[in-house]
Amino acid sequence: MCVCVVECQLGCFFSFLTSRWLRDNPSKAPSGDGGMDGGREGEGVEGDCGQKTRANSGLLILVPNPPSPSLTFLLRRPNSAEQANGLLSVLQKLKGTTESVELRIVLLGLDNAGKTTLLKSLASEDINTITPTQGFNIKSVASHGMKLNVWDIGGQRKIRPFWKKYLENTDLLIYVIDSADKKRFEETGLELEELIDEENLKGVPVLIFANKQDLATASPASEIAEGLNLHTYRDRQWQIQACSAVSGEGVQDGMNWICNNIVNKKK
């Protein structure tokens, strides 16, 4: 395939065609009041390329404007530098259409809330062999044109004091709650409240997954939201999403919320 670069002046091209046509058809050349000098029958019309046309007895004649250096149209083979620049331009455009928005996410919640299971579900990994997180896991998940760098930090009581050390430069907090463990609702609510008050999370959006909805004893997400007083969080975006990390139900809805409310604002 040959790539061509345009390089001759459009005005000269039209002038050449017009002169050739008039030479071959002298009897149809314009004259008198309807000629090139203008007249009532031949009002000038400005075209898209700055070419004027004059009509006389049904005849349409192109009158080129002075040549413009910006209009160029003859073919020649590009040199190696032009080929390289052209390829680079194409690659940059392709990169621009596929480039992901990158987010730093901290995944927190009490122990046994299902954080690691949720993370593996997001990454489409096997969830049959999961052990409690004693320290932290870091995983990059690509989804919806997003690159999510997720820090999954253990939720045991002895680890929670270290949560605040991982909050700097966080774009989103994902907080996971065991919807079926009503005895720990107060505890998880206090931990979430302390996180919201952290300076490094000031104004940071919060996505709360009300997990384990596949269990019969699970509380509805709306009830949990009321118990956690989420309506008082007026300094940030927040969303509570009912889900089951085991079945995957509701997980995709949470990802959609991230895409629509967080990612699109960063583009």
mmCIF file of C-alpha atoms in Angstrom:
data_model
loop_
_atom_site.group_PDB
_atom_site.id
_atom_site.type_symbol
_atom_site.label_atom_id
_atom_site.label_comp_id
_atom_site.label_asym_id
_atom_site.label_seq_id
_atom_site.Cartn_x
_atom_site.Cartn_y
_atom_site.Cartn_z
ATOM 1 C CA MET A 1 0.000 0.000 0.000
ATOM 2 C CA CYS A 2 1.379 3.413 -0.983
ATOM 3 C CA VAL A 3 0.849 6.374 1.313
ATOM 4 C CA CYS A 4 0.719 9.660 -0.569
ATOM 5 C CA VAL A 5 1.180 13.269 0.444
ATOM 6 C CA VAL A 6 -0.785 16.063 -1.290
ATOM 7 C CA GLU A 7 1.240 18.871 -2.542
ATOM 8 C CA CYS A 8 -0.045 21.137 -5.468
ATOM 9 C CA GLN A 9 -2.121 24.213 -5.206
ATOM 10 C CA LEU A 10 -5.831 23.705 -5.662
ATOM 11 C CA GLY A 11 -6.303 27.113 -7.251
ATOM 12 C CA CYS A 12 -3.760 26.313 -9.979
ATOM 13 C CA PHE A 13 -5.438 22.983 -10.617
ATOM 14 C CA PHE A 14 -8.873 24.560 -11.138
ATOM 15 C CA SER A 15 -7.347 27.319 -13.269
ATOM 16 C CA PHE A 16 -5.744 24.696 -15.514
ATOM 17 C CA LEU A 17 -9.034 22.803 -15.941
ATOM 18 C CA THR A 18 -10.953 26.008 -16.694
ATOM 19 C CA SER A 19 -8.486 27.210 -19.342
ATOM 20 C CA ARG A 20 -8.466 23.788 -21.039
ATOM 21 C CA TRP A 21 -12.284 23.702 -21.128
ATOM 22 C CA LEU A 22 -12.513 27.235 -22.581
ATOM 23 C CA ARG A 23 -9.875 26.399 -25.206
ATOM 24 C CA ASP A 24 -11.802 23.312 -26.331
ATOM 25 C CA ASN A 25 -15.192 25.112 -26.221
ATOM 26 C CA PRO A 26 -14.569 28.700 -27.435
ATOM 27 C CA SER A 27 -18.188 29.178 -28.495
ATOM 28 C CA LYS A 28 -19.318 28.824 -24.868
ATOM 29 C CA ALA A 29 -16.952 31.389 -23.412
ATOM 30 C CA PRO A 30 -18.798 34.117 -21.405
ATOM 31 C CA SER A 31 -19.077 37.649 -22.795
ATOM 32 C CA GLY A 32 -20.960 40.879 -22.300
ATOM 33 C CA ASP A 33 -22.796 41.829 -19.117
ATOM 34 C CA GLY A 34 -22.981 38.246 -17.947
ATOM 35 C CA GLY A 35 -19.217 37.661 -18.118
ATOM 36 C CA MET A 36 -16.460 37.603 -15.568
ATOM 37 C CA ASP A 37 -16.897 41.235 -14.651
ATOM 38 C CA GLY A 38 -20.249 40.469 -13.119
ATOM 39 C CA GLY A 39 -23.832 41.485 -13.793
ATOM 40 C CA ARG A 40 -27.301 40.891 -12.509
ATOM 41 C CA GLU A 41 -27.486 37.478 -14.117
ATOM 42 C CA GLY A 42 -24.216 36.286 -12.617
ATOM 43 C CA GLU A 43 -24.077 36.980 -8.855
ATOM 44 C CA GLY A 44 -20.833 35.799 -7.175
ATOM 45 C CA VAL A 45 -21.153 32.836 -4.778
ATOM 46 C CA GLU A 46 -18.483 31.960 -2.210
ATOM 47 C CA GLY A 47 -17.842 28.212 -2.002
ATOM 48 C CA ASP A 48 -16.316 26.095 0.718
ATOM 49 C CA CYS A 49 -12.813 26.421 -0.748
ATOM 50 C CA GLY A 50 -13.073 30.140 -1.581
ATOM 51 C CA GLN A 51 -13.882 29.529 -5.286
ATOM 52 C CA LYS A 52 -16.313 31.926 -6.959
ATOM 53 C CA THR A 53 -18.821 30.748 -9.535
ATOM 54 C CA ARG A 54 -20.619 32.868 -12.113
ATOM 55 C CA ALA A 55 -23.681 31.762 -14.027
ATOM 56 C CA ASN A 56 -24.471 32.863 -17.586
ATOM 57 C CA SER A 57 -27.162 31.222 -19.702
ATOM 58 C CA GLY A 58 -26.997 28.080 -17.619
ATOM 59 C CA LEU A 59 -23.178 27.923 -17.816
ATOM 60 C CA LEU A 60 -21.271 27.464 -14.532
ATOM 61 C CA ILE A 61 -17.661 28.641 -14.536
ATOM 62 C CA LEU A 62 -15.121 28.186 -11.721
ATOM 63 C CA VAL A 63 -13.026 31.254 -11.013
ATOM 64 C CA PRO A 64 -10.113 30.350 -8.722
ATOM 65 C CA ASN A 65 -8.991 32.694 -5.977
ATOM 66 C CA PRO A 66 -5.290 33.534 -5.663
ATOM 67 C CA PRO A 67 -3.404 30.351 -4.817
ATOM 68 C CA SER A 68 -3.389 29.440 -1.150
ATOM 69 C CA PRO A 69 -0.346 27.631 0.253
ATOM 70 C CA SER A 70 -2.610 25.689 2.598
ATOM 71 C CA LEU A 71 -4.382 23.901 -0.247
ATOM 72 C CA THR A 72 -2.088 21.254 -1.738
ATOM 73 C CA PHE A 73 -3.030 18.248 -3.790
ATOM 74 C CA LEU A 74 -0.482 16.337 -5.947
ATOM 75 C CA LEU A 75 0.929 12.951 -5.069
ATOM 76 C CA ARG A 76 4.457 12.061 -4.137
ATOM 77 C CA ARG A 77 5.993 9.262 -2.120
ATOM 78 C CA PRO A 78 6.696 10.310 1.518
ATOM 79 C CA ASN A 79 10.257 10.197 2.777
ATOM 80 C CA SER A 80 11.326 7.996 5.693
ATOM 81 C CA ALA A 81 10.923 10.777 8.275
ATOM 82 C CA GLU A 82 7.338 11.431 7.168
ATOM 83 C CA GLN A 83 6.563 7.720 7.310
ATOM 84 C CA ALA A 84 7.928 7.494 10.850
ATOM 85 C CA ASN A 85 5.970 10.555 11.988
ATOM 86 C CA GLY A 86 2.799 9.213 10.402
ATOM 87 C CA LEU A 87 3.149 5.883 12.176
ATOM 88 C CA LEU A 88 3.834 7.623 15.472
ATOM 89 C CA SER A 89 0.702 9.732 15.030
ATOM 90 C CA VAL A 90 -1.423 6.644 14.401
ATOM 91 C CA LEU A 91 0.036 4.848 17.435
ATOM 92 C CA GLN A 92 -0.611 7.868 19.644
ATOM 93 C CA LYS A 93 -4.238 8.000 18.506
ATOM 94 C CA LEU A 94 -4.661 4.292 19.145
ATOM 95 C CA LYS A 95 -3.087 4.659 22.566
ATOM 96 C CA GLY A 96 -5.443 7.509 23.374
ATOM 97 C CA THR A 97 -8.487 5.358 22.649
ATOM 98 C CA THR A 98 -7.361 2.421 24.778
ATOM 99 C CA GLU A 99 -5.505 4.076 27.619
ATOM 100 C CA SER A 100 -6.945 3.163 31.031
ATOM 101 C CA VAL A 101 -7.745 5.470 33.906
ATOM 102 C CA GLU A 102 -5.695 4.305 36.879
ATOM 103 C CA LEU A 103 -7.141 4.337 40.399
ATOM 104 C CA ARG A 104 -5.577 3.593 43.760
ATOM 105 C CA ILE A 105 -8.161 1.795 45.892
ATOM 106 C CA VAL A 106 -7.994 0.741 49.534
ATOM 107 C CA LEU A 107 -10.166 -2.277 50.400
ATOM 108 C CA LEU A 108 -11.070 -2.361 54.091
ATOM 109 C CA GLY A 109 -13.547 -3.962 56.473
ATOM 110 C CA LEU A 110 -13.660 -6.205 59.520
ATOM 111 C CA ASP A 111 -12.142 -9.659 59.455
ATOM 112 C CA ASN A 112 -14.356 -12.277 57.792
ATOM 113 C CA ALA A 113 -16.325 -9.606 55.893
ATOM 114 C CA GLY A 114 -15.331 -11.168 52.556
ATOM 115 C CA LYS A 115 -12.814 -8.595 51.287
ATOM 116 C CA THR A 116 -10.377 -11.030 49.687
ATOM 117 C CA THR A 117 -13.205 -13.077 48.181
ATOM 118 C CA LEU A 118 -14.620 -9.886 46.680
ATOM 119 C CA LEU A 119 -11.231 -8.927 45.261
ATOM 120 C CA LYS A 120 -10.761 -12.350 43.685
ATOM 121 C CA SER A 121 -14.273 -12.110 42.268
ATOM 122 C CA LEU A 122 -13.392 -8.748 40.694
ATOM 123 C CA ALA A 123 -10.286 -10.318 39.182
ATOM 124 C CA SER A 124 -12.227 -13.395 37.986
ATOM 125 C CA GLU A 125 -10.008 -15.670 40.064
ATOM 126 C CA ASP A 126 -10.778 -18.912 41.888
ATOM 127 C CA ILE A 127 -12.423 -18.193 45.253
ATOM 128 C CA ASN A 128 -12.411 -21.749 46.601
ATOM 129 C CA THR A 129 -9.057 -21.451 48.389
ATOM 130 C CA ILE A 130 -8.988 -18.284 50.488
ATOM 131 C CA THR A 131 -7.216 -17.747 53.794
ATOM 132 C CA PRO A 132 -7.574 -14.733 56.117
ATOM 133 C CA THR A 133 -5.329 -11.839 55.127
ATOM 134 C CA GLN A 134 -2.709 -11.394 57.845
ATOM 135 C CA GLY A 135 -1.043 -8.372 56.282
ATOM 136 C CA PHE A 136 -2.114 -7.020 52.908
ATOM 137 C CA ASN A 137 -2.520 -8.067 49.289
ATOM 138 C CA ILE A 138 -1.977 -5.825 46.267
ATOM 139 C CA LYS A 139 -3.720 -6.665 43.040
ATOM 140 C CA SER A 140 -4.207 -4.805 39.761
ATOM 141 C CA VAL A 141 -7.583 -5.368 38.136
ATOM 142 C CA ALA A 142 -8.447 -4.174 34.609
ATOM 143 C CA SER A 143 -12.137 -3.514 33.974
ATOM 144 C CA HIS A 144 -14.352 -1.007 32.091
ATOM 145 C CA GLY A 145 -11.291 0.834 30.755
ATOM 146 C CA MET A 146 -10.017 1.161 34.325
ATOM 147 C CA LYS A 147 -6.861 -0.079 35.981
ATOM 148 C CA LEU A 148 -7.626 -0.632 39.649
ATOM 149 C CA ASN A 149 -4.636 -0.957 41.956
ATOM 150 C CA VAL A 150 -6.337 -2.484 44.993
ATOM 151 C CA TRP A 151 -4.767 -2.698 48.440
ATOM 152 C CA ASP A 152 -6.557 -5.454 50.367
ATOM 153 C CA ILE A 153 -5.618 -5.000 54.023
ATOM 154 C CA GLY A 154 -6.430 -7.462 56.791
ATOM 155 C CA GLY A 155 -9.315 -6.627 59.113
ATOM 156 C CA GLN A 156 -8.226 -8.314 62.342
ATOM 157 C CA ARG A 157 -8.335 -6.077 65.387
ATOM 158 C CA LYS A 158 -4.539 -6.065 65.776
ATOM 159 C CA ILE A 159 -4.099 -4.892 62.163
ATOM 160 C CA ARG A 160 -6.690 -2.088 62.109
ATOM 161 C CA PRO A 161 -4.433 0.516 63.805
ATOM 162 C CA PHE A 162 -2.191 0.256 60.721
ATOM 163 C CA TRP A 163 -4.990 1.004 58.244
ATOM 164 C CA LYS A 164 -4.232 4.726 58.307
ATOM 165 C CA LYS A 165 -0.708 4.104 57.008
ATOM 166 C CA TYR A 166 -2.151 2.949 53.653
ATOM 167 C CA LEU A 167 -4.571 5.826 53.009
ATOM 168 C CA GLU A 168 -2.328 8.381 51.308
ATOM 169 C CA ASN A 169 -3.167 9.204 47.660
ATOM 170 C CA THR A 170 -6.291 7.038 47.763
ATOM 171 C CA ASP A 171 -8.816 7.633 44.963
ATOM 172 C CA LEU A 172 -11.549 5.403 46.370
ATOM 173 C CA LEU A 173 -12.326 3.555 49.595
ATOM 174 C CA ILE A 174 -14.140 0.244 49.263
ATOM 175 C CA TYR A 175 -15.541 -0.891 52.600
ATOM 176 C CA VAL A 176 -16.951 -4.403 52.929
ATOM 177 C CA ILE A 177 -19.565 -5.392 55.504
ATOM 178 C CA ASP A 178 -20.829 -8.845 56.432
ATOM 179 C CA SER A 179 -24.565 -8.240 56.043
ATOM 180 C CA ALA A 180 -25.410 -11.422 57.940
ATOM 181 C CA ASP A 181 -23.364 -10.629 61.070
ATOM 182 C CA LYS A 182 -25.712 -8.261 62.880
ATOM 183 C CA LYS A 183 -23.759 -8.531 66.141
ATOM 184 C CA ARG A 184 -20.865 -6.656 64.562
ATOM 185 C CA PHE A 185 -22.810 -3.865 62.874
ATOM 186 C CA GLU A 186 -21.941 -1.407 65.636
ATOM 187 C CA GLU A 187 -18.252 -2.368 65.514
ATOM 188 C CA THR A 188 -18.015 -2.043 61.739
ATOM 189 C CA GLY A 189 -19.891 1.267 61.896
ATOM 190 C CA LEU A 190 -17.386 2.724 64.369
ATOM 191 C CA GLU A 191 -14.438 1.624 62.230
ATOM 192 C CA LEU A 192 -15.980 3.194 59.128
ATOM 193 C CA GLU A 193 -16.664 6.418 61.003
ATOM 194 C CA GLU A 194 -13.018 6.651 62.084
ATOM 195 C CA LEU A 195 -11.886 6.111 58.498
ATOM 196 C CA ILE A 196 -14.168 8.850 57.194
ATOM 197 C CA ASP A 197 -12.600 11.287 59.665
ATOM 198 C CA GLU A 198 -9.051 10.550 58.450
ATOM 199 C CA GLU A 199 -7.377 13.549 56.787
ATOM 200 C CA ASN A 200 -6.004 11.409 53.935
ATOM 201 C CA LEU A 201 -9.558 10.310 53.082
ATOM 202 C CA LYS A 202 -11.074 13.779 53.160
ATOM 203 C CA GLY A 203 -13.595 13.992 50.327
ATOM 204 C CA VAL A 204 -12.608 10.543 48.987
ATOM 205 C CA PRO A 205 -15.605 8.626 47.535
ATOM 206 C CA VAL A 206 -16.755 5.524 49.417
ATOM 207 C CA LEU A 207 -18.268 2.363 47.950
ATOM 208 C CA ILE A 208 -19.720 0.071 50.610
ATOM 209 C CA PHE A 209 -20.408 -3.522 49.646
ATOM 210 C CA ALA A 210 -23.129 -5.089 51.803
ATOM 211 C CA ASN A 211 -21.720 -8.568 51.270
ATOM 212 C CA LYS A 212 -23.104 -12.090 51.814
ATOM 213 C CA GLN A 213 -26.569 -11.285 50.497
ATOM 214 C CA ASP A 214 -26.774 -14.943 49.453
ATOM 215 C CA LEU A 215 -27.323 -15.844 53.125
ATOM 216 C CA ALA A 216 -30.878 -15.943 54.470
ATOM 217 C CA THR A 217 -29.942 -13.884 57.541
ATOM 218 C CA ALA A 218 -28.455 -10.995 55.551
ATOM 219 C CA SER A 219 -29.835 -7.518 56.221
ATOM 220 C CA PRO A 220 -30.899 -5.406 53.223
ATOM 221 C CA ALA A 221 -28.475 -2.739 52.051
ATOM 222 C CA SER A 222 -31.014 0.014 52.768
ATOM 223 C CA GLU A 223 -31.293 -1.081 56.394
ATOM 224 C CA ILE A 224 -27.518 -1.131 56.799
ATOM 225 C CA ALA A 225 -27.234 2.333 55.226
ATOM 226 C CA GLU A 226 -29.709 3.695 57.749
ATOM 227 C CA GLY A 227 -27.897 2.037 60.654
ATOM 228 C CA LEU A 228 -24.559 3.507 59.514
ATOM 229 C CA ASN A 229 -26.078 6.991 59.049
ATOM 230 C CA LEU A 230 -24.655 7.183 55.548
ATOM 231 C CA HIS A 231 -27.013 10.051 54.731
ATOM 232 C CA THR A 232 -24.849 12.277 56.944
ATOM 233 C CA TYR A 233 -21.863 11.930 54.579
ATOM 234 C CA ARG A 234 -22.361 15.159 52.647
ATOM 235 C CA ASP A 235 -18.716 15.911 51.869
ATOM 236 C CA ARG A 236 -18.212 13.031 49.419
ATOM 237 C CA GLN A 237 -19.865 10.629 47.014
ATOM 238 C CA TRP A 238 -20.939 7.341 48.519
ATOM 239 C CA GLN A 239 -22.820 4.237 47.471
ATOM 240 C CA ILE A 240 -23.919 1.101 49.282
ATOM 241 C CA GLN A 241 -24.232 -1.946 47.055
ATOM 242 C CA ALA A 242 -25.819 -5.248 48.045
ATOM 243 C CA CYS A 243 -23.709 -8.124 46.773
ATOM 244 C CA SER A 244 -22.516 -11.681 47.158
ATOM 245 C CA ALA A 245 -18.802 -12.084 46.537
ATOM 246 C CA VAL A 246 -19.345 -15.846 46.263
ATOM 247 C CA SER A 247 -21.987 -15.760 43.529
ATOM 248 C CA GLY A 248 -20.803 -12.467 42.019
ATOM 249 C CA GLU A 249 -24.272 -10.929 42.272
ATOM 250 C CA GLY A 250 -24.131 -7.145 42.674
ATOM 251 C CA VAL A 251 -20.365 -6.943 42.201
ATOM 252 C CA GLN A 252 -20.718 -5.718 38.616
ATOM 253 C CA ASP A 253 -23.158 -3.017 39.745
ATOM 254 C CA GLY A 254 -20.520 -1.696 42.107
ATOM 255 C CA MET A 255 -17.987 -1.605 39.281
ATOM 256 C CA ASN A 256 -20.459 0.314 37.135
ATOM 257 C CA TRP A 257 -20.827 2.901 39.889
ATOM 258 C CA ILE A 258 -17.050 3.328 40.035
ATOM 259 C CA CYS A 259 -16.915 3.755 36.262
ATOM 260 C CA ASN A 260 -19.781 6.252 36.041
ATOM 261 C CA ASN A 261 -18.987 8.367 39.094
ATOM 262 C CA ILE A 262 -15.238 8.170 39.601
ATOM 263 C CA VAL A 263 -13.498 7.215 36.353
ATOM 264 C CA ASN A 264 -15.445 9.507 34.006
ATOM 265 C CA LYS A 265 -14.589 12.514 36.174
ATOM 266 C CA LYS A 266 -10.879 11.754 35.975
ATOM 267 C CA LYS A 267 -10.785 11.563 32.157
#
